[in-house]
Amino acid sequence: MKNRSKLLIASVVIAVVILWSFYFKSTEQTGTVIILNGPSASGKSSIQKEFQYLMMPNLWIKLGIDNLFDKPMPDITLENLSFWQSPNPIRWVTMSKDQDENSVMTLFTGEQGDKVAYGMNSAIADYAKSGCNIIVDYIVYKKEWLDDLRQKLKGIKTYWVKVAIPLSTLEDREVARATSPKGHARSHYDFVHWDATYDLEVNSEKDSARTIAEQIKEFIEVKNI
């Protein structure tokens, strides 16, 4: 009986050691994630590019709303906009005016569109679990997206960065770039941050993308000391 007890205890100890070793090995291999959350046209993709260049030869990959959500979907363009103005399972837009008669273009997602968003979140987490460092261009169109992303990033070192900018500046950029219909930024400007808790806030009106990239680099280096 004593021998059996000793054998059982030894087996449990070995199992714990193996699991503990596996946990630390997995933790060491996990990359770091930086989430840039802010409205459309706030300069997040430019910040990504500058940060990626700044961190070389240490690789940081660019992921986010453009290449993991928008690009895989059927395109919404100014030319075919009327087709996407009715509710459907994927996504659609509505054009309206606010109380001050400003144009508002609101994006909605159906069940299939939300699955793409959740797949985007899974991909971000999986890249990190594979050891990749990632800087993400994100727009939280729905709180459910934010909740899902936070859940999937549990156990992964993640820094949340709020990209702040006045609405008037965003709308000037929409007109200048002509890459987004007027009123898109206005549609989600007031709620894009939901209840997110941020580690760092940057201002893309006051500072250039390069300066913001340097701010983020300095911030994470201090955090990792």
PDB file of C-alpha atoms in Angstrom:
ATOM      1  CA  MET A   1       0.000   0.000   0.000  1.00  0.00           C
ATOM      2  CA  LYS A   2       2.795   2.408   0.911  1.00  0.00           C
ATOM      3  CA  ASN A   3       4.553   1.673  -2.358  1.00  0.00           C
ATOM      4  CA  ARG A   4       1.354   2.362  -4.293  1.00  0.00           C
ATOM      5  CA  SER A   5       0.884   5.661  -2.461  1.00  0.00           C
ATOM      6  CA  LYS A   6       4.457   6.679  -3.191  1.00  0.00           C
ATOM      7  CA  LEU A   7       4.018   5.731  -6.832  1.00  0.00           C
ATOM      8  CA  LEU A   8       0.800   7.740  -7.058  1.00  0.00           C
ATOM      9  CA  ILE A   9       2.422  10.792  -5.454  1.00  0.00           C
ATOM     10  CA  ALA A  10       5.414  10.497  -7.771  1.00  0.00           C
ATOM     11  CA  SER A  11       3.114  10.295 -10.805  1.00  0.00           C
ATOM     12  CA  VAL A  12       1.204  13.385  -9.718  1.00  0.00           C
ATOM     13  CA  VAL A  13       4.437  15.324  -9.135  1.00  0.00           C
ATOM     14  CA  ILE A  14       5.766  14.365 -12.570  1.00  0.00           C
ATOM     15  CA  ALA A  15       2.493  15.385 -14.222  1.00  0.00           C
ATOM     16  CA  VAL A  16       2.533  18.756 -12.458  1.00  0.00           C
ATOM     17  CA  VAL A  17       6.153  19.373 -13.478  1.00  0.00           C
ATOM     18  CA  ILE A  18       5.376  18.532 -17.112  1.00  0.00           C
ATOM     19  CA  LEU A  19       2.326  20.799 -17.183  1.00  0.00           C
ATOM     20  CA  TRP A  20       4.235  23.610 -15.454  1.00  0.00           C
ATOM     21  CA  SER A  21       7.094  23.315 -17.924  1.00  0.00           C
ATOM     22  CA  PHE A  22       4.664  23.324 -20.831  1.00  0.00           C
ATOM     23  CA  TYR A  23       2.970  26.445 -19.439  1.00  0.00           C
ATOM     24  CA  PHE A  24       6.204  28.391 -19.146  1.00  0.00           C
ATOM     25  CA  LYS A  25       7.370  27.217 -22.563  1.00  0.00           C
ATOM     26  CA  SER A  26       4.097  28.432 -24.087  1.00  0.00           C
ATOM     27  CA  THR A  27       4.346  31.745 -22.241  1.00  0.00           C
ATOM     28  CA  GLU A  28       7.904  32.329 -23.453  1.00  0.00           C
ATOM     29  CA  GLN A  29       6.875  31.708 -27.063  1.00  0.00           C
ATOM     30  CA  THR A  30       3.923  34.108 -26.985  1.00  0.00           C
ATOM     31  CA  GLY A  31       4.331  37.416 -28.789  1.00  0.00           C
ATOM     32  CA  THR A  32       3.219  40.862 -27.668  1.00  0.00           C
ATOM     33  CA  VAL A  33       0.110  42.598 -29.017  1.00  0.00           C
ATOM     34  CA  ILE A  34      -0.475  46.349 -29.353  1.00  0.00           C
ATOM     35  CA  ILE A  35      -4.081  47.345 -30.073  1.00  0.00           C
ATOM     36  CA  LEU A  36      -4.495  50.767 -31.692  1.00  0.00           C
ATOM     37  CA  ASN A  37      -8.178  51.568 -31.232  1.00  0.00           C
ATOM     38  CA  GLY A  38      -9.724  54.688 -32.661  1.00  0.00           C
ATOM     39  CA  PRO A  39     -12.095  55.981 -35.318  1.00  0.00           C
ATOM     40  CA  SER A  40     -11.689  55.684 -39.057  1.00  0.00           C
ATOM     41  CA  ALA A  41      -9.099  58.039 -40.601  1.00  0.00           C
ATOM     42  CA  SER A  42      -7.354  58.628 -37.261  1.00  0.00           C
ATOM     43  CA  GLY A  43      -3.981  57.571 -38.680  1.00  0.00           C
ATOM     44  CA  LYS A  44      -3.655  54.094 -37.194  1.00  0.00           C
ATOM     45  CA  SER A  45      -2.285  52.445 -40.338  1.00  0.00           C
ATOM     46  CA  SER A  46       0.394  55.148 -40.631  1.00  0.00           C
ATOM     47  CA  ILE A  47       1.330  54.566 -36.994  1.00  0.00           C
ATOM     48  CA  GLN A  48       1.597  50.837 -37.721  1.00  0.00           C
ATOM     49  CA  LYS A  49       3.997  51.423 -40.608  1.00  0.00           C
ATOM     50  CA  GLU A  50       6.197  53.819 -38.651  1.00  0.00           C
ATOM     51  CA  PHE A  51       6.292  51.538 -35.622  1.00  0.00           C
ATOM     52  CA  GLN A  52       7.119  48.495 -37.747  1.00  0.00           C
ATOM     53  CA  TYR A  53      10.016  50.352 -39.372  1.00  0.00           C
ATOM     54  CA  LEU A  54      11.192  51.741 -36.027  1.00  0.00           C
ATOM     55  CA  MET A  55      11.345  48.288 -34.420  1.00  0.00           C
ATOM     56  CA  MET A  56      13.391  46.611 -37.180  1.00  0.00           C
ATOM     57  CA  PRO A  57      15.163  44.198 -37.202  1.00  0.00           C
ATOM     58  CA  ASN A  58      12.773  42.998 -34.476  1.00  0.00           C
ATOM     59  CA  LEU A  59       9.698  42.022 -36.499  1.00  0.00           C
ATOM     60  CA  TRP A  60       6.284  43.449 -35.684  1.00  0.00           C
ATOM     61  CA  ILE A  61       3.527  42.496 -38.126  1.00  0.00           C
ATOM     62  CA  LYS A  62       0.602  44.735 -39.115  1.00  0.00           C
ATOM     63  CA  LEU A  63      -2.867  43.253 -38.697  1.00  0.00           C
ATOM     64  CA  GLY A  64      -6.328  44.648 -38.184  1.00  0.00           C
ATOM     65  CA  ILE A  65      -9.608  45.913 -39.489  1.00  0.00           C
ATOM     66  CA  ASP A  66      -8.370  46.481 -43.047  1.00  0.00           C
ATOM     67  CA  ASN A  67      -6.631  43.205 -43.863  1.00  0.00           C
ATOM     68  CA  LEU A  68      -8.579  40.830 -41.586  1.00  0.00           C
ATOM     69  CA  PHE A  69     -12.113  42.238 -41.761  1.00  0.00           C
ATOM     70  CA  ASP A  70     -12.615  44.590 -44.691  1.00  0.00           C
ATOM     71  CA  LYS A  71     -10.421  43.019 -47.399  1.00  0.00           C
ATOM     72  CA  PRO A  72     -11.859  39.471 -47.118  1.00  0.00           C
ATOM     73  CA  MET A  73     -15.410  40.848 -47.522  1.00  0.00           C
ATOM     74  CA  PRO A  74     -17.257  41.906 -50.663  1.00  0.00           C
ATOM     75  CA  ASP A  75     -16.252  45.515 -51.300  1.00  0.00           C
ATOM     76  CA  ILE A  76     -18.420  48.495 -50.415  1.00  0.00           C
ATOM     77  CA  THR A  77     -17.542  51.314 -52.789  1.00  0.00           C
ATOM     78  CA  LEU A  78     -19.101  54.637 -53.677  1.00  0.00           C
ATOM     79  CA  GLU A  79     -20.119  53.104 -57.012  1.00  0.00           C
ATOM     80  CA  ASN A  80     -22.047  50.141 -55.551  1.00  0.00           C
ATOM     81  CA  LEU A  81     -23.117  51.794 -52.316  1.00  0.00           C
ATOM     82  CA  SER A  82     -26.829  51.539 -53.134  1.00  0.00           C
ATOM     83  CA  PHE A  83     -26.598  47.723 -53.222  1.00  0.00           C
ATOM     84  CA  TRP A  84     -25.356  47.633 -49.636  1.00  0.00           C
ATOM     85  CA  GLN A  85     -27.934  49.995 -48.175  1.00  0.00           C
ATOM     86  CA  SER A  86     -30.405  47.253 -47.233  1.00  0.00           C
ATOM     87  CA  PRO A  87     -30.057  44.923 -44.207  1.00  0.00           C
ATOM     88  CA  ASN A  88     -28.433  41.589 -45.060  1.00  0.00           C
ATOM     89  CA  PRO A  89     -26.527  38.831 -43.191  1.00  0.00           C
ATOM     90  CA  ILE A  90     -23.115  40.329 -44.048  1.00  0.00           C
ATOM     91  CA  ARG A  91     -22.953  44.113 -43.668  1.00  0.00           C
ATOM     92  CA  TRP A  92     -24.701  47.239 -44.854  1.00  0.00           C
ATOM     93  CA  VAL A  93     -24.607  51.002 -44.478  1.00  0.00           C
ATOM     94  CA  THR A  94     -27.168  53.709 -43.919  1.00  0.00           C
ATOM     95  CA  MET A  95     -26.902  57.369 -44.851  1.00  0.00           C
ATOM     96  CA  SER A  96     -28.564  59.872 -42.543  1.00  0.00           C
ATOM     97  CA  LYS A  97     -28.273  63.320 -40.980  1.00  0.00           C
ATOM     98  CA  ASP A  98     -27.698  64.129 -37.334  1.00  0.00           C
ATOM     99  CA  GLN A  99     -29.527  66.885 -35.435  1.00  0.00           C
ATOM    100  CA  ASP A 100     -27.137  69.469 -36.869  1.00  0.00           C
ATOM    101  CA  GLU A 101     -27.654  68.227 -40.435  1.00  0.00           C
ATOM    102  CA  ASN A 102     -24.201  66.636 -40.639  1.00  0.00           C
ATOM    103  CA  SER A 103     -23.906  63.586 -42.892  1.00  0.00           C
ATOM    104  CA  VAL A 104     -23.623  60.254 -41.064  1.00  0.00           C
ATOM    105  CA  MET A 105     -22.700  56.975 -42.762  1.00  0.00           C
ATOM    106  CA  THR A 106     -23.265  54.093 -40.342  1.00  0.00           C
ATOM    107  CA  LEU A 107     -21.890  50.578 -40.857  1.00  0.00           C
ATOM    108  CA  PHE A 108     -23.925  47.625 -39.577  1.00  0.00           C
ATOM    109  CA  THR A 109     -22.915  43.964 -39.517  1.00  0.00           C
ATOM    110  CA  GLY A 110     -25.152  40.934 -39.703  1.00  0.00           C
ATOM    111  CA  GLU A 111     -24.541  37.466 -38.298  1.00  0.00           C
ATOM    112  CA  GLN A 112     -22.112  36.468 -41.047  1.00  0.00           C
ATOM    113  CA  GLY A 113     -20.235  39.750 -40.788  1.00  0.00           C
ATOM    114  CA  ASP A 114     -19.828  39.313 -37.044  1.00  0.00           C
ATOM    115  CA  LYS A 115     -18.319  35.875 -37.666  1.00  0.00           C
ATOM    116  CA  VAL A 116     -15.649  37.568 -39.777  1.00  0.00           C
ATOM    117  CA  ALA A 117     -14.938  39.983 -36.902  1.00  0.00           C
ATOM    118  CA  TYR A 118     -14.630  37.123 -34.429  1.00  0.00           C
ATOM    119  CA  GLY A 119     -12.365  35.311 -36.887  1.00  0.00           C
ATOM    120  CA  MET A 120     -10.235  38.465 -37.049  1.00  0.00           C
ATOM    121  CA  ASN A 121      -9.932  38.409 -33.256  1.00  0.00           C
ATOM    122  CA  SER A 122      -8.974  34.726 -33.292  1.00  0.00           C
ATOM    123  CA  ALA A 123      -6.333  35.371 -35.950  1.00  0.00           C
ATOM    124  CA  ILE A 124      -4.786  38.177 -33.891  1.00  0.00           C
ATOM    125  CA  ALA A 125      -4.557  35.899 -30.855  1.00  0.00           C
ATOM    126  CA  ASP A 126      -3.231  32.961 -32.898  1.00  0.00           C
ATOM    127  CA  TYR A 127      -0.452  35.049 -34.453  1.00  0.00           C
ATOM    128  CA  ALA A 128       0.619  36.062 -30.944  1.00  0.00           C
ATOM    129  CA  LYS A 129       0.447  32.473 -29.694  1.00  0.00           C
ATOM    130  CA  SER A 130       2.769  31.530 -32.555  1.00  0.00           C
ATOM    131  CA  GLY A 131       5.343  33.969 -31.184  1.00  0.00           C
ATOM    132  CA  CYS A 132       4.645  36.941 -33.466  1.00  0.00           C
ATOM    133  CA  ASN A 133       4.669  40.507 -32.180  1.00  0.00           C
ATOM    134  CA  ILE A 134       1.666  42.371 -33.585  1.00  0.00           C
ATOM    135  CA  ILE A 135       0.480  45.956 -33.878  1.00  0.00           C
ATOM    136  CA  VAL A 136      -3.227  46.067 -34.672  1.00  0.00           C
ATOM    137  CA  ASP A 137      -5.339  48.725 -36.396  1.00  0.00           C
ATOM    138  CA  TYR A 138      -8.758  48.294 -34.781  1.00  0.00           C
ATOM    139  CA  ILE A 139     -12.177  49.941 -34.828  1.00  0.00           C
ATOM    140  CA  VAL A 140     -14.587  48.594 -32.221  1.00  0.00           C
ATOM    141  CA  TYR A 141     -17.836  48.894 -34.145  1.00  0.00           C
ATOM    142  CA  LYS A 142     -19.628  46.676 -31.612  1.00  0.00           C
ATOM    143  CA  LYS A 143     -19.008  46.106 -27.917  1.00  0.00           C
ATOM    144  CA  GLU A 144     -19.351  42.366 -28.540  1.00  0.00           C
ATOM    145  CA  TRP A 145     -16.244  42.581 -30.721  1.00  0.00           C
ATOM    146  CA  LEU A 146     -14.327  44.196 -27.872  1.00  0.00           C
ATOM    147  CA  ASP A 147     -15.497  41.606 -25.339  1.00  0.00           C
ATOM    148  CA  ASP A 148     -14.535  38.766 -27.687  1.00  0.00           C
ATOM    149  CA  LEU A 149     -11.088  40.237 -28.386  1.00  0.00           C
ATOM    150  CA  ARG A 150     -10.326  40.757 -24.701  1.00  0.00           C
ATOM    151  CA  GLN A 151     -11.349  37.174 -23.959  1.00  0.00           C
ATOM    152  CA  LYS A 152      -9.155  35.755 -26.736  1.00  0.00           C
ATOM    153  CA  LEU A 153      -6.137  37.828 -25.666  1.00  0.00           C
ATOM    154  CA  LYS A 154      -6.204  36.595 -22.075  1.00  0.00           C
ATOM    155  CA  GLY A 155      -2.757  35.335 -21.093  1.00  0.00           C
ATOM    156  CA  ILE A 156      -1.113  37.303 -23.923  1.00  0.00           C
ATOM    157  CA  LYS A 157       0.867  40.459 -23.162  1.00  0.00           C
ATOM    158  CA  THR A 158      -1.327  43.169 -24.645  1.00  0.00           C
ATOM    159  CA  TYR A 159      -1.073  46.960 -24.642  1.00  0.00           C
ATOM    160  CA  TRP A 160      -4.181  48.981 -25.435  1.00  0.00           C
ATOM    161  CA  VAL A 161      -3.509  52.339 -27.084  1.00  0.00           C
ATOM    162  CA  LYS A 162      -6.235  54.960 -27.503  1.00  0.00           C
ATOM    163  CA  VAL A 163      -5.810  56.990 -30.679  1.00  0.00           C
ATOM    164  CA  ALA A 164      -7.456  60.345 -29.946  1.00  0.00           C
ATOM    165  CA  ILE A 165      -8.245  63.024 -32.519  1.00  0.00           C
ATOM    166  CA  PRO A 166     -10.939  65.721 -32.905  1.00  0.00           C
ATOM    167  CA  LEU A 167     -13.899  64.834 -35.102  1.00  0.00           C
ATOM    168  CA  SER A 168     -13.416  67.968 -37.207  1.00  0.00           C
ATOM    169  CA  THR A 169      -9.914  66.815 -38.147  1.00  0.00           C
ATOM    170  CA  LEU A 170     -11.206  63.364 -39.080  1.00  0.00           C
ATOM    171  CA  GLU A 171     -13.821  64.834 -41.383  1.00  0.00           C
ATOM    172  CA  ASP A 172     -11.254  67.070 -43.046  1.00  0.00           C
ATOM    173  CA  ARG A 173      -9.185  63.944 -43.695  1.00  0.00           C
ATOM    174  CA  GLU A 174     -12.196  62.106 -45.132  1.00  0.00           C
ATOM    175  CA  VAL A 175     -12.650  64.888 -47.681  1.00  0.00           C
ATOM    176  CA  ALA A 176      -8.939  65.127 -48.496  1.00  0.00           C
ATOM    177  CA  ARG A 177      -8.360  61.385 -48.885  1.00  0.00           C
ATOM    178  CA  ALA A 178     -11.667  60.451 -50.549  1.00  0.00           C
ATOM    179  CA  THR A 179     -11.089  56.873 -49.357  1.00  0.00           C
ATOM    180  CA  SER A 180     -14.048  56.795 -46.991  1.00  0.00           C
ATOM    181  CA  PRO A 181     -17.544  58.206 -47.512  1.00  0.00           C
ATOM    182  CA  LYS A 182     -18.197  61.438 -45.663  1.00  0.00           C
ATOM    183  CA  GLY A 183     -19.793  60.796 -42.279  1.00  0.00           C
ATOM    184  CA  HIS A 184     -18.211  57.407 -41.609  1.00  0.00           C
ATOM    185  CA  ALA A 185     -16.018  58.611 -38.735  1.00  0.00           C
ATOM    186  CA  ARG A 186     -18.896  60.613 -37.254  1.00  0.00           C
ATOM    187  CA  SER A 187     -21.069  57.466 -37.081  1.00  0.00           C
ATOM    188  CA  HIS A 188     -18.853  55.721 -34.517  1.00  0.00           C
ATOM    189  CA  TYR A 189     -16.809  58.590 -33.063  1.00  0.00           C
ATOM    190  CA  ASP A 190     -18.763  58.803 -29.790  1.00  0.00           C
ATOM    191  CA  PHE A 191     -18.764  55.085 -28.946  1.00  0.00           C
ATOM    192  CA  VAL A 192     -15.689  53.511 -30.556  1.00  0.00           C
ATOM    193  CA  HIS A 193     -13.898  53.258 -27.197  1.00  0.00           C
ATOM    194  CA  TRP A 194     -16.845  51.687 -25.326  1.00  0.00           C
ATOM    195  CA  ASP A 195     -15.538  50.607 -21.894  1.00  0.00           C
ATOM    196  CA  ALA A 196     -11.988  49.861 -23.037  1.00  0.00           C
ATOM    197  CA  THR A 197      -9.233  50.429 -20.484  1.00  0.00           C
ATOM    198  CA  TYR A 198      -6.119  51.914 -22.072  1.00  0.00           C
ATOM    199  CA  ASP A 199      -2.450  51.657 -21.175  1.00  0.00           C
ATOM    200  CA  LEU A 200      -1.504  54.657 -23.308  1.00  0.00           C
ATOM    201  CA  GLU A 201      -3.273  57.518 -25.083  1.00  0.00           C
ATOM    202  CA  VAL A 202      -1.822  59.245 -28.141  1.00  0.00           C
ATOM    203  CA  ASN A 203      -3.010  62.250 -30.125  1.00  0.00           C
ATOM    204  CA  SER A 204      -2.811  61.918 -33.896  1.00  0.00           C
ATOM    205  CA  GLU A 205      -3.776  65.528 -34.545  1.00  0.00           C
ATOM    206  CA  LYS A 206      -0.972  66.966 -32.424  1.00  0.00           C
ATOM    207  CA  ASP A 207       1.726  64.374 -33.177  1.00  0.00           C
ATOM    208  CA  SER A 208       2.947  62.748 -36.377  1.00  0.00           C
ATOM    209  CA  ALA A 209       2.742  59.000 -36.936  1.00  0.00           C
ATOM    210  CA  ARG A 210       6.514  58.801 -36.432  1.00  0.00           C
ATOM    211  CA  THR A 211       6.342  60.630 -33.105  1.00  0.00           C
ATOM    212  CA  ILE A 212       3.502  58.402 -31.908  1.00  0.00           C
ATOM    213  CA  ALA A 213       5.436  55.289 -32.947  1.00  0.00           C
ATOM    214  CA  GLU A 214       8.357  56.535 -30.861  1.00  0.00           C
ATOM    215  CA  GLN A 215       6.025  57.150 -27.911  1.00  0.00           C
ATOM    216  CA  ILE A 216       4.693  53.601 -28.114  1.00  0.00           C
ATOM    217  CA  LYS A 217       8.191  52.134 -28.454  1.00  0.00           C
ATOM    218  CA  GLU A 218       9.396  54.031 -25.389  1.00  0.00           C
ATOM    219  CA  PHE A 219       6.304  53.013 -23.428  1.00  0.00           C
ATOM    220  CA  ILE A 220       6.620  49.279 -24.049  1.00  0.00           C
ATOM    221  CA  GLU A 221      10.383  49.331 -23.461  1.00  0.00           C
ATOM    222  CA  VAL A 222       9.833  50.913 -20.032  1.00  0.00           C
ATOM    223  CA  LYS A 223       7.110  48.367 -19.268  1.00  0.00           C
ATOM    224  CA  ASN A 224       9.440  45.498 -20.191  1.00  0.00           C
ATOM    225  CA  ILE A 225      12.378  46.632 -18.011  1.00  0.00           C
TER     226      ILE A 225
END
